[in-house]
Short mmCIF file of C-alpha atoms and ligand atoms in Angstrom, two decimals:
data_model
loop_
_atom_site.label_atom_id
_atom_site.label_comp_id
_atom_site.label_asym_id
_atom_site.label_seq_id
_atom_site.Cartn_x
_atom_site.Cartn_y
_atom_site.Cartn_z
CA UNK A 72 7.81 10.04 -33.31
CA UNK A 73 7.93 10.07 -29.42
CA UNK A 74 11.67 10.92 -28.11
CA UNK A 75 11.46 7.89 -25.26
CA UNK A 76 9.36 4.31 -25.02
CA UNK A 77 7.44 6.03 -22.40
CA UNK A 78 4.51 8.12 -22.54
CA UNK A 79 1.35 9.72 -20.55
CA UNK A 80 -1.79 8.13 -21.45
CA UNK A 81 -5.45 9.29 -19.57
CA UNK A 82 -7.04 6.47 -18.33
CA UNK A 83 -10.46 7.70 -19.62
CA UNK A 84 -11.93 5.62 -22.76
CA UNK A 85 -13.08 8.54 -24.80
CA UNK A 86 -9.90 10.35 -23.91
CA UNK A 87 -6.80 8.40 -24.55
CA UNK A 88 -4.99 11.36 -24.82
CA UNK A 89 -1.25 10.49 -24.82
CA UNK A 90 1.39 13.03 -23.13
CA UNK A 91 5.26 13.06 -23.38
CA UNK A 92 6.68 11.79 -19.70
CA UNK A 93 9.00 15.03 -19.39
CA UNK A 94 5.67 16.89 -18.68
CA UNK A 95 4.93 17.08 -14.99
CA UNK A 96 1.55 16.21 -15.34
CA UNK A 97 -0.91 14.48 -12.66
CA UNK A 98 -4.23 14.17 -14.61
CA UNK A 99 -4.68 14.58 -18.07
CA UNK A 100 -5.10 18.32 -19.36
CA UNK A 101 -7.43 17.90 -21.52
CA UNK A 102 -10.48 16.03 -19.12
CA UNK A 103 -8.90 15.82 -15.74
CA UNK A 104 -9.04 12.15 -15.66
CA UNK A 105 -6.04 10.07 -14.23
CA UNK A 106 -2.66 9.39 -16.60
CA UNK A 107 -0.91 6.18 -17.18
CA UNK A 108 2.47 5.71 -17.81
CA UNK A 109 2.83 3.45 -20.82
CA UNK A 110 5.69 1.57 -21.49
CA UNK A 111 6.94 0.30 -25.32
CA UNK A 112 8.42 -2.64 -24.41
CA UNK A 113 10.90 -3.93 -26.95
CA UNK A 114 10.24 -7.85 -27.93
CA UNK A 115 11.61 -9.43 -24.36
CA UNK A 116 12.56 -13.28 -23.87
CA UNK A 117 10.04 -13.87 -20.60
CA UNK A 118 12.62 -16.57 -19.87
CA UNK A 119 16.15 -15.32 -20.22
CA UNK A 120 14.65 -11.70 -18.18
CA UNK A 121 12.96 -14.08 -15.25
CA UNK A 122 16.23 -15.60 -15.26
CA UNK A 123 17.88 -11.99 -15.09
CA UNK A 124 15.46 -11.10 -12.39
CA UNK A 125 16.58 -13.99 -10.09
CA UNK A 126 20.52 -13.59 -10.93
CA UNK A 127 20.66 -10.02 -9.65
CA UNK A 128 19.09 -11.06 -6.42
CA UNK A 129 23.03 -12.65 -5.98
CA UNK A 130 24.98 -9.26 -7.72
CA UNK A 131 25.88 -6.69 -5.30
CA UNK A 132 25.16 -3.79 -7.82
CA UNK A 133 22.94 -1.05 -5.76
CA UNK A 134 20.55 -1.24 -8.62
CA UNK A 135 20.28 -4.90 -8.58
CA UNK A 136 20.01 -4.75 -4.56
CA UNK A 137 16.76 -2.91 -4.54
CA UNK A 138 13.29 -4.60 -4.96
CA UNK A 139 12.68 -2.22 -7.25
CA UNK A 140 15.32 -1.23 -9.59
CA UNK A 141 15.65 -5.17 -10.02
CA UNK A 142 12.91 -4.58 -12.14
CA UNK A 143 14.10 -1.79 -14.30
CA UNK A 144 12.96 -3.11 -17.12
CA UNK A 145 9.59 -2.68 -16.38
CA UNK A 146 10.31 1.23 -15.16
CA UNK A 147 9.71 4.11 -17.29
CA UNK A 148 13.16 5.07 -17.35
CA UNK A 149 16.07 5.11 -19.67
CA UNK A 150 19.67 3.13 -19.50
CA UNK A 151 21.42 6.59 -18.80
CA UNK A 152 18.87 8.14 -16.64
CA UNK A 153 19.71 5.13 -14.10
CA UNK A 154 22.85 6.70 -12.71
CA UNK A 155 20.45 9.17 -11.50
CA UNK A 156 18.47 7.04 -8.90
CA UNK A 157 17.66 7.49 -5.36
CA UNK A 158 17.59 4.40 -3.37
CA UNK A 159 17.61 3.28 0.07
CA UNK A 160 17.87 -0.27 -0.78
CA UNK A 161 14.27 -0.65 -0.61
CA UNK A 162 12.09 -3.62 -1.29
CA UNK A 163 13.63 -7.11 -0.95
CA UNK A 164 9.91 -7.75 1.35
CA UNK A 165 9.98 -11.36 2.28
CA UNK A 166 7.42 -13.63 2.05
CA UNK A 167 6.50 -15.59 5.24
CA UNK A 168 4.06 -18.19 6.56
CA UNK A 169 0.95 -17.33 8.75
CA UNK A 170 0.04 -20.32 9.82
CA UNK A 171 -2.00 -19.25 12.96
CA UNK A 172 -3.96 -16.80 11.14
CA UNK A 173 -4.49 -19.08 8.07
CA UNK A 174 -6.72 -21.53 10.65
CA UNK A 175 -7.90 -18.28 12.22
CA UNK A 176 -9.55 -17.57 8.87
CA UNK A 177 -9.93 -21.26 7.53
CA UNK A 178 -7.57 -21.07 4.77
CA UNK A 179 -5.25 -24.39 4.73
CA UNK A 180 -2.12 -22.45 4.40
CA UNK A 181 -1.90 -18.09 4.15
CA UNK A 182 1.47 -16.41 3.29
CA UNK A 183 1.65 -12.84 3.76
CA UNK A 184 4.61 -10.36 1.88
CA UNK A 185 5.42 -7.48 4.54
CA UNK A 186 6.06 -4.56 2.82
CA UNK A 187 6.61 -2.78 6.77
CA UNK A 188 10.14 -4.61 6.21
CA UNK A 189 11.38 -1.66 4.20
CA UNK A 190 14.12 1.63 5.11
CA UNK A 191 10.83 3.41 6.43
CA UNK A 192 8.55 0.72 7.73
CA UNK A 193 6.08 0.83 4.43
CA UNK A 194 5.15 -0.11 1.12
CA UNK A 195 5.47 3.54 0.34
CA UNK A 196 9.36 2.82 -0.51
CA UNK A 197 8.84 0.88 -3.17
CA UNK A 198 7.06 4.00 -5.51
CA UNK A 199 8.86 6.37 -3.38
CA UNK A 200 12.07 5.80 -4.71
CA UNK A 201 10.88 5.96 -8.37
CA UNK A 202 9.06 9.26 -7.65
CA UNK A 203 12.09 10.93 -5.86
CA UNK A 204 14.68 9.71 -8.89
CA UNK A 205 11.66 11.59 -11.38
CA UNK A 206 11.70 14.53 -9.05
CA UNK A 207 15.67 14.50 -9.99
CA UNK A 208 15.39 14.06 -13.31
CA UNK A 209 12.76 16.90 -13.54
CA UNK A 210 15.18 19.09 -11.84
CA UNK A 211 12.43 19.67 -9.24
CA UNK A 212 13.33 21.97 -6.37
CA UNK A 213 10.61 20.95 -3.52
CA UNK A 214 8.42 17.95 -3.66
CA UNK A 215 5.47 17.75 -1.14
CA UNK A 216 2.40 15.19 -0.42
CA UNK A 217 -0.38 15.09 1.96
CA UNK A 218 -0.53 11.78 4.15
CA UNK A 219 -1.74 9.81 6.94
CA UNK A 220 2.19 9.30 7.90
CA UNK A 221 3.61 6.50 6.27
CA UNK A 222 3.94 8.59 2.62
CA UNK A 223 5.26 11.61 4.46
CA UNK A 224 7.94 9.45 6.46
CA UNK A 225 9.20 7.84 2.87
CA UNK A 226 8.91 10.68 0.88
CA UNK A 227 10.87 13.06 3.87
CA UNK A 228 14.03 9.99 3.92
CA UNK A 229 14.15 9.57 -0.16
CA UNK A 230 14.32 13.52 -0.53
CA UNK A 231 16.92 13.89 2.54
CA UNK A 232 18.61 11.45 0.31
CA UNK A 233 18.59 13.68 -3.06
CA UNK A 234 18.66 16.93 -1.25
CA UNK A 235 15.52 17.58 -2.38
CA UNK A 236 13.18 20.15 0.00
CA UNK A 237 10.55 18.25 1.28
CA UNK A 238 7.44 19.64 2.32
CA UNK A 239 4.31 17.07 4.61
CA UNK A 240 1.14 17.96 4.54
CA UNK A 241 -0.85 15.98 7.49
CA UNK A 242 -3.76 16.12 9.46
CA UNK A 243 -3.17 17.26 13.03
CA UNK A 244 -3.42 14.89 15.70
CA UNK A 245 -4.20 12.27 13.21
CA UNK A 246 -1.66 10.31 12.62
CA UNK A 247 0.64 7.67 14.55
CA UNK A 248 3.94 9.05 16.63
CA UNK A 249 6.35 6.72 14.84
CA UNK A 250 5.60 8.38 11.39
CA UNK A 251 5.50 12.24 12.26
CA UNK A 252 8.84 11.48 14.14
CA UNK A 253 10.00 10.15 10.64
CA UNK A 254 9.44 13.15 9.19
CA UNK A 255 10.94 15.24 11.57
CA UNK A 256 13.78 13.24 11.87
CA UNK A 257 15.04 13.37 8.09
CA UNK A 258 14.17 17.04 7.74
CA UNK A 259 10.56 17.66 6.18
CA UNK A 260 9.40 20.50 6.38
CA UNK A 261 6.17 19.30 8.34
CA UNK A 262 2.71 21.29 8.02
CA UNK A 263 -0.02 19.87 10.52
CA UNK A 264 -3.00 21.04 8.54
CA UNK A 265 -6.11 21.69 10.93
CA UNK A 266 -8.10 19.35 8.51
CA UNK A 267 -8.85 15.88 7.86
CA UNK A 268 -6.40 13.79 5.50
CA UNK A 269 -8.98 14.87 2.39
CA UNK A 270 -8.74 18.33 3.16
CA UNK A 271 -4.58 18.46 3.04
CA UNK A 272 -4.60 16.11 -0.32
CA UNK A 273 -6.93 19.06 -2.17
CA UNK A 274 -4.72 21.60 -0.80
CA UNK A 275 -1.69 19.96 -1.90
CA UNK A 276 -3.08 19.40 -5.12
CA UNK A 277 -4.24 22.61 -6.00
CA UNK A 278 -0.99 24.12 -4.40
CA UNK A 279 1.13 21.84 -6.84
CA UNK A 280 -0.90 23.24 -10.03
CA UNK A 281 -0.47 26.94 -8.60
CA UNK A 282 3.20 26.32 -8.06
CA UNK A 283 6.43 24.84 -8.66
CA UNK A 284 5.46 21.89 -5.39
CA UNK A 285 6.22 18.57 -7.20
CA UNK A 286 3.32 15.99 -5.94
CA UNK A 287 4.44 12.69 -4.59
CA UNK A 288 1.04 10.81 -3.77
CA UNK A 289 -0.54 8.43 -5.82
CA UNK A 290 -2.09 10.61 -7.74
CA UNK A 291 1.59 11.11 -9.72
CA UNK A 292 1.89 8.30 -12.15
CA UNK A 293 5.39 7.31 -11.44
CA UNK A 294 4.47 6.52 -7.71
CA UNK A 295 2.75 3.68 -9.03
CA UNK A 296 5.19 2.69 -11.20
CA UNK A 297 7.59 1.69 -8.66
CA UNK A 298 4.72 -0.31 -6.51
CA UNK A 299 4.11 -1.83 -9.75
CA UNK A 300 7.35 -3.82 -8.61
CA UNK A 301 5.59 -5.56 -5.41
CA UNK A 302 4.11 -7.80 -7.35
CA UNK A 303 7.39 -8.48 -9.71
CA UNK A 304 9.17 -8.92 -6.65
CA UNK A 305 6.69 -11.59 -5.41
CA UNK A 306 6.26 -13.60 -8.31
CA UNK A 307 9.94 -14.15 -8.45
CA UNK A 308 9.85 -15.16 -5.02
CA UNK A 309 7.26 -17.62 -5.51
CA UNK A 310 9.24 -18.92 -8.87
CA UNK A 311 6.36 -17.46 -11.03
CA UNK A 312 3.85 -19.51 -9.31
CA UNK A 313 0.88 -17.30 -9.46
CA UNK A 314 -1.19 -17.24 -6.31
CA UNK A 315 -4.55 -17.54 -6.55
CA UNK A 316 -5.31 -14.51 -4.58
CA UNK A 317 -4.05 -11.23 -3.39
CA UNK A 318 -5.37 -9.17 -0.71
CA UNK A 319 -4.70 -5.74 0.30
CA UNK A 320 -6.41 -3.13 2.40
CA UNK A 321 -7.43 0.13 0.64
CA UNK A 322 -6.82 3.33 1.54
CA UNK A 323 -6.29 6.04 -1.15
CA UNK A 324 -6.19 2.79 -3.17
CA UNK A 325 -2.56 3.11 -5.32
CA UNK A 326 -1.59 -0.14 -3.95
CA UNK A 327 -4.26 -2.23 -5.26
CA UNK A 328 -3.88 0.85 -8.75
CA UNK A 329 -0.37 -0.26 -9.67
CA UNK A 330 -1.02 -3.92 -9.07
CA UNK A 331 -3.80 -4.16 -12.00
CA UNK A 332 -1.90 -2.51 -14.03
CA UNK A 333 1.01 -4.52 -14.00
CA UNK A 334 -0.90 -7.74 -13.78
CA UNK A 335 -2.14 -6.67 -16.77
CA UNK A 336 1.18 -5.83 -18.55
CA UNK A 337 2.58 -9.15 -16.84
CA UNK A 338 -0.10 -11.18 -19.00
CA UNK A 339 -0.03 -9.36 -21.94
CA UNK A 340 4.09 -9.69 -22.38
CA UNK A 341 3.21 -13.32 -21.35
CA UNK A 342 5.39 -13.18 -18.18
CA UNK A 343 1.90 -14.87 -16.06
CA UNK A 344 -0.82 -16.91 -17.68
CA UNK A 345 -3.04 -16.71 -14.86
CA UNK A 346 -3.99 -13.79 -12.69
CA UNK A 347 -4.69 -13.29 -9.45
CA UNK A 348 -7.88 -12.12 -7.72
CA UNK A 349 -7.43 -8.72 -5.77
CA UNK A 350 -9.47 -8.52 -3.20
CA UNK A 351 -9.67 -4.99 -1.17
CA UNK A 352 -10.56 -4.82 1.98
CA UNK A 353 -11.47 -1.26 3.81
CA UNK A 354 -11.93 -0.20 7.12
CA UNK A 355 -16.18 -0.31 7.64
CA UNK A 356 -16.05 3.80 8.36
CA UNK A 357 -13.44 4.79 5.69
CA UNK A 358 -15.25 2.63 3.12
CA UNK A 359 -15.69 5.13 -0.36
CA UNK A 360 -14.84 2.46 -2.80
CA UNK A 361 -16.75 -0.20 -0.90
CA UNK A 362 -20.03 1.95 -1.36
CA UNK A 363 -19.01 2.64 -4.77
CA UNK A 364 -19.20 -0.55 -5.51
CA UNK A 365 -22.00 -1.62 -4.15
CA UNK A 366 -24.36 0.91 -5.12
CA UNK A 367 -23.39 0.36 -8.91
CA UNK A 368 -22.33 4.05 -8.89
CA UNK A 369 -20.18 5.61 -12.05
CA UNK A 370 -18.94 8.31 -9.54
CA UNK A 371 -17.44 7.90 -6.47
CA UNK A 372 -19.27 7.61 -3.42
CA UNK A 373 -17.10 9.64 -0.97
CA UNK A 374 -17.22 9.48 2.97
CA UNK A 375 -16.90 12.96 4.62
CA UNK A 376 -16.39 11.97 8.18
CA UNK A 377 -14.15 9.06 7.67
CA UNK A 378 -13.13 7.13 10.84
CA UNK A 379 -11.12 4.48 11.92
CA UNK A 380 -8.49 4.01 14.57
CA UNK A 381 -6.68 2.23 11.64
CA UNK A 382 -5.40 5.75 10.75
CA UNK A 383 -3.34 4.76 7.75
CA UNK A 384 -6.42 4.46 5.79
CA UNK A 385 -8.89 7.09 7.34
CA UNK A 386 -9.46 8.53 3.69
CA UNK A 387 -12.75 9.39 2.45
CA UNK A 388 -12.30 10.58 -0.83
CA UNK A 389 -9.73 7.95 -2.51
CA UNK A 390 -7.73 9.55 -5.17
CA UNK A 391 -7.16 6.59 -7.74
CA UNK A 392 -10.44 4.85 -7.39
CA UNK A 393 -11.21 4.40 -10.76
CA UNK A 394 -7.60 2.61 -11.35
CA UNK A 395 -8.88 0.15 -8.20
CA UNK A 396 -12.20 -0.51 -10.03
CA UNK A 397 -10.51 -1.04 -13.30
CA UNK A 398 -7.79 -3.77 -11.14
CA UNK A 399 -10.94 -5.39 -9.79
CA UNK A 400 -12.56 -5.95 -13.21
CA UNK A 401 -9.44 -7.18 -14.88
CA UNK A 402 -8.83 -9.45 -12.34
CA UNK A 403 -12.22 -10.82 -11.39
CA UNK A 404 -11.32 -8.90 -8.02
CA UNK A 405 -13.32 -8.31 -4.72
CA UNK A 406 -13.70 -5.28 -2.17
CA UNK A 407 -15.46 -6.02 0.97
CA UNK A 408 -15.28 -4.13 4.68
CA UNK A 409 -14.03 -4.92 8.22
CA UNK A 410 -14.74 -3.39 11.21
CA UNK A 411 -12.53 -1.88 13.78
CA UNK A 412 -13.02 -4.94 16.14
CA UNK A 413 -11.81 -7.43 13.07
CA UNK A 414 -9.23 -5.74 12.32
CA UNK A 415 -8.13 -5.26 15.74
CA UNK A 416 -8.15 -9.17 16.87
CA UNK A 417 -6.37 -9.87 12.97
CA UNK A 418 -3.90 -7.96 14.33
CA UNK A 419 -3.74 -9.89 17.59
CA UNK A 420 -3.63 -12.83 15.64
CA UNK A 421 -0.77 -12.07 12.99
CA UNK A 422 0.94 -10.58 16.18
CA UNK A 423 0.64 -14.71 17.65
CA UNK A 424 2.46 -15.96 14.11
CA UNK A 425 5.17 -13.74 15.63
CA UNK A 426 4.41 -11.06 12.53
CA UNK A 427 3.87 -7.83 13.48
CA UNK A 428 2.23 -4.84 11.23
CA UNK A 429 0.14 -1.73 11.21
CA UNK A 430 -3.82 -1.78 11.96
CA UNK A 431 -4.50 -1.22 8.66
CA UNK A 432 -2.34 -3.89 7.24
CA UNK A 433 -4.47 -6.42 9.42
CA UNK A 434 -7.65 -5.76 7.57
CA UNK A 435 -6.37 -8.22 5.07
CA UNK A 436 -6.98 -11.34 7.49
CA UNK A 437 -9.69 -9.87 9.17
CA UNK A 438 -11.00 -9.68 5.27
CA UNK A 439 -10.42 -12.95 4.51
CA UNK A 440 -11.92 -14.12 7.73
CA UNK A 441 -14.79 -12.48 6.74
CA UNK A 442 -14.97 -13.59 3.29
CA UNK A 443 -14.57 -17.16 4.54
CA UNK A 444 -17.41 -17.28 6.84
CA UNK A 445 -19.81 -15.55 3.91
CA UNK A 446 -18.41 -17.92 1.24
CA UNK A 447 -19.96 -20.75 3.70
CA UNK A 448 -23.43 -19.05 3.20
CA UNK A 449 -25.01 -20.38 -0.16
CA UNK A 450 -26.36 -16.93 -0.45
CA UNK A 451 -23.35 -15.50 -0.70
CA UNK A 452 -21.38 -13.66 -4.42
CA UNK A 453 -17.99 -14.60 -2.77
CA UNK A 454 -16.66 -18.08 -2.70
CA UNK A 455 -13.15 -18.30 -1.21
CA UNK A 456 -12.00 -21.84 -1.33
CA UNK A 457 -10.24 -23.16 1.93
CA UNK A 458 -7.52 -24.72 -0.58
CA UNK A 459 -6.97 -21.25 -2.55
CA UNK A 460 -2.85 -19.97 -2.62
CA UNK A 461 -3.76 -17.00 -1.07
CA UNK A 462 -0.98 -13.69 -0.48
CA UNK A 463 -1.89 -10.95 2.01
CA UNK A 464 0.20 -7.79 1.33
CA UNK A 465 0.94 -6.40 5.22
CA UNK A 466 1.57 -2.86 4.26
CA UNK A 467 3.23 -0.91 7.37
CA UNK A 468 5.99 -2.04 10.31
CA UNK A 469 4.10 -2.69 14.18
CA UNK A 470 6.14 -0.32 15.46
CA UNK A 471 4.79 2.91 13.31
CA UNK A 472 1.64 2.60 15.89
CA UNK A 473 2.68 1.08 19.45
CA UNK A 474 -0.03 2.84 20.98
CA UNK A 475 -2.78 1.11 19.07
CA UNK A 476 -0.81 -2.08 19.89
CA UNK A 477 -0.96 -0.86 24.35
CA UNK A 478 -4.45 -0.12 24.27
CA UNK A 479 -5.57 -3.68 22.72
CA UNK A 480 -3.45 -5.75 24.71
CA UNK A 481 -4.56 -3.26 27.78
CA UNK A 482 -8.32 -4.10 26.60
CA UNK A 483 -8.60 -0.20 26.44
CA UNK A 484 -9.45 0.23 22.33
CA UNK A 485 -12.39 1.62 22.85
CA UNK A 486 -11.43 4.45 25.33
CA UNK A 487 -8.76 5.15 22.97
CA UNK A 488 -11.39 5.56 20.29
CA UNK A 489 -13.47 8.04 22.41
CA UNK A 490 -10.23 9.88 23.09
CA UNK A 491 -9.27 10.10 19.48
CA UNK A 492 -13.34 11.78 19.29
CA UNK A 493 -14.42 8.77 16.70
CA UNK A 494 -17.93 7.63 16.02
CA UNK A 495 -17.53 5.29 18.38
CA UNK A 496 -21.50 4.72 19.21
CA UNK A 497 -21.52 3.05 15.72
CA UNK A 498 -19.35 0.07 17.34
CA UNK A 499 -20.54 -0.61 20.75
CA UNK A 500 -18.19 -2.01 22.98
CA UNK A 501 -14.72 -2.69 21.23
CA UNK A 502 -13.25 -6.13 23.17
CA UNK A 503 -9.71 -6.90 22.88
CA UNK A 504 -10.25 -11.09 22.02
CA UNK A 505 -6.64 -11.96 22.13
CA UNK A 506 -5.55 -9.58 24.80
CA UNK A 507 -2.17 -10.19 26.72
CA UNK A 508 -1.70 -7.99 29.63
CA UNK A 509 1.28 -7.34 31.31
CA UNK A 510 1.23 -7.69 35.13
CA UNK A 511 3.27 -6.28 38.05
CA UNK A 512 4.70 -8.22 40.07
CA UNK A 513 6.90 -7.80 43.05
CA UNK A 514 10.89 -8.06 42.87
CA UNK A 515 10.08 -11.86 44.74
CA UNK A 516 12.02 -15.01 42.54
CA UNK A 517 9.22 -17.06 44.86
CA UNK A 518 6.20 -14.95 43.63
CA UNK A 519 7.35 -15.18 40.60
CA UNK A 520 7.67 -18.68 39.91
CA UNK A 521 4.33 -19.30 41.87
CA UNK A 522 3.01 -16.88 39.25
CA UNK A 523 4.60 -18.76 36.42
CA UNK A 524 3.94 -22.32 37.58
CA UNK A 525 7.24 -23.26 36.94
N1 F0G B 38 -1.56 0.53 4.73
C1 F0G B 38 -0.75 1.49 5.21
C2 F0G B 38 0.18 1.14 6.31
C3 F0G B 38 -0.79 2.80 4.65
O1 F0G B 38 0.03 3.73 5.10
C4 F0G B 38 -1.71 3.07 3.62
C5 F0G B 38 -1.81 4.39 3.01
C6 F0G B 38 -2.53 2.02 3.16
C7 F0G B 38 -2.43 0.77 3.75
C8 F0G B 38 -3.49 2.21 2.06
O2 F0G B 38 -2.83 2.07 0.85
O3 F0G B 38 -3.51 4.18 -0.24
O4 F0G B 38 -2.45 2.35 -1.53
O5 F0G B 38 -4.76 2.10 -0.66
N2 F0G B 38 -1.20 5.41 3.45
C9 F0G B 38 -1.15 6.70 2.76
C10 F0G B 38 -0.23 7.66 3.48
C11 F0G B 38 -2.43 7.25 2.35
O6 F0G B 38 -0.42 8.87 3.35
O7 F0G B 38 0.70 7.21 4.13
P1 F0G B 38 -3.42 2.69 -0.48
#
């Protein structure tokens, strides 16, 4: 008899090995594969808890005001552990119309949820808090994660909030101003490893086996557990109409983890008859799961000189692939690859629906946009029908990255690139389509209006 509803399972089919949730456990012990955290449901009424859902949206309750604690009742926590949670009043993403970027990829109508709209400008909130209240429970002393900045910034506020020591592991030099100030600015302790994102995640991991460092990436089961609530969140938005699609870029691929996984509990409790096609899109030179996929192989094919000026997802060596593969089978799913030019005129273009977001949140249009013009090739696998209900998941806030912002609008991407020492040769020139200069102009009202044809 298990002491909670909630238990460790490895992901592996001739494993299954199942683990009681007090352990602090990452992978399973016995064959290193990846846990899951399964939940025992008791019989629910889908109705009367959708109904729940939406009524708590109107309570002023600090569990019932996050985006994720909404949920609860899909979190592997207990009625009594709940007075120990850490929240920022994350989640609560809205959903908004893209209509200028739906023509710009052909779709009749694209709405895209923006996780940036969180406490720290990410999606990483929404498993963040989850991870942080575990952390608690586990009476964890110092928590640490390696990052490309927006994990570090989330993880550094939620611990500042449970006076938990927090310790970042990043690459130096590699990731955008607004998150390392983040990190700084609620008290991580911050360690710029001289290293590549891969490099700090393998020293963080083995570090958190040697010692008593709690890991907070995706690797830790409860992370995804909270980002599990994204897709909660949006279904109740959309009043359980299930989109046809759902696109997300992929990075160290928990996002696109957690939402298989609860599409898949969703359908089997019967909360969704239907389920929607993920579709991944990576960045063409941080593309592991991509080349994975495509060459059919049962290990992962990792890059080791990732590169992309989309630094969020300049990964090479994804630590949840196989949960991504397994969301792509279950739901019929997709992964394709943008390069840095797509992604950087998608962002242009969600910038022109008045929506800003992070480079790598962009590869979702500048996916779709790809995956339009293919579907029009009779040749092509993909078909993505200019009709389809399609959501785009914009992962990170515009302002995390300014200075990838400047230098397109400045028509200067490219020498940015060479600065940053990327394999820039592979691209040719990088031209800014949708550029919007800004231009000086002398103190003169008549020079000005000249200027402005007014
Ligand atoms: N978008 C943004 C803005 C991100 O920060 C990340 C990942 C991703 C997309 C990729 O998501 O890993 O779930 O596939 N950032 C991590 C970090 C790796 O350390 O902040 P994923």
């Amino acid at each position: 008899m298990r002491d909670q509803p909630f238990f460790f399972r490895c992901i592996n089919q001739s494993c299954r090995r199942e683990f009681e949730i007090s352990q602090k456990l990452y992978q399973c012990p016995v064959c290193s594969d990846l846990l899951d955290i399964l939940i025992e449901h008791p019989t629910m009424d889908v109705v009367e808890l959708k109904k729940t859902f939406h009524q708590r949206r109107a309570s002023n309750d600090p569990l019932d005001l996050s985006g994720v604690w909404r949920y609860r009742e899909f979190l592997p926590f207990l009625k009594e552990d709940l007075t120990h949670v850490v929240t920022l009043g994350e989640g609560n993403s809205p959903v908004v119309e893209a209509p200028r970027s739906a023509e710009y990829i052909g779709l009749s109508r694209l709405r895209v949820k923006h996780l940036g709209w969180n406490p720290t400008g990410s999606f990483k909130d929404y498993g963040m808090t989850v991870a942080v209240t575990q952390a608690r429970k586990l009476g964890s002393r110092v928590v640490a994660c390696a990052s490309t900045g927006n994990t570090s910034a989330s993880m550094a506020a939620f611990c500042a909030r449970a006076n938990l020591r927090a310790v970042v592991f990043i690459p130096e030099g590699q990731i955008a101003f607004g998150k390392l100030s983040q990190a700084l600015d609620y008290g991580a302790r911050t360690l710029q490893i001289q290293g590549n994102f891969d490099a700090a995640m393998g020293l963080v991991q083995e570090l958190s086996q040697e010692s008593e460092l709690y890991l907070m990436n995706s690797i830790n089961p409860f992370r995804l557990e909270g980002q599990k609530t994204v897709m909660i969140e949006l279904f109740d938005q959309l009043n359980w109409k299930i989109p046809d699609r759902i696109v997300v870029p992929g990075g160290n691929l928990g996002n696109s983890s957690s939402y298989g996984k609860v599409l898949m509990e969703l359908k089997e409790l019967g909360f969704i008859d239907k389920v929607p096609r993920i579709t991944i899109i990576q960045a063409s030179g941080a593309d592991p799961l991509y080349r994975t996929l495509v060459t059919s192989s049962r290990e992962l094919v990792p890059v080791s000189d990732a590169w992309t000026l989309a630094s969020a997802i300049k990964i090479g060596r994804p630590i949840s692939w196989k949960k991504a593969v397994r969301a792509l089978d279950f739901t019929d799913g997709w992964c394709d690859v943008v390069s840095e030019g797509e992604i950087a005129d998608a962002k242009a273009m969600l910038g022109r629906d008045g929506i800003g977001c992070e480079p790598a949140s962009a590869t979702t249009v500048a996916g779709l946009r790809k995956l339009m013009t293919l579907s029009r090739s009779s040749e092509s696998e993909v078909s993505v029908d200019p009709d389809e209900d399609v959501v785009a998941i914009l992962t990170g806030h515009q302002l995390k990255d300014p200075e990838y912002t400047i230098n397109y609008h400045l028509d200067n991407l490219y020498e940015h690139a060479v600065y940053e020492n990327l394999l820039v040769e592979k691209w040719g020139k990088l031209n800014s389509t949708f550029a919007n200069q800004p231009i000086v102009v002398p103190p003169d009202k008549k020079e000005i209006i000249r200027l402005l044809e007014l």
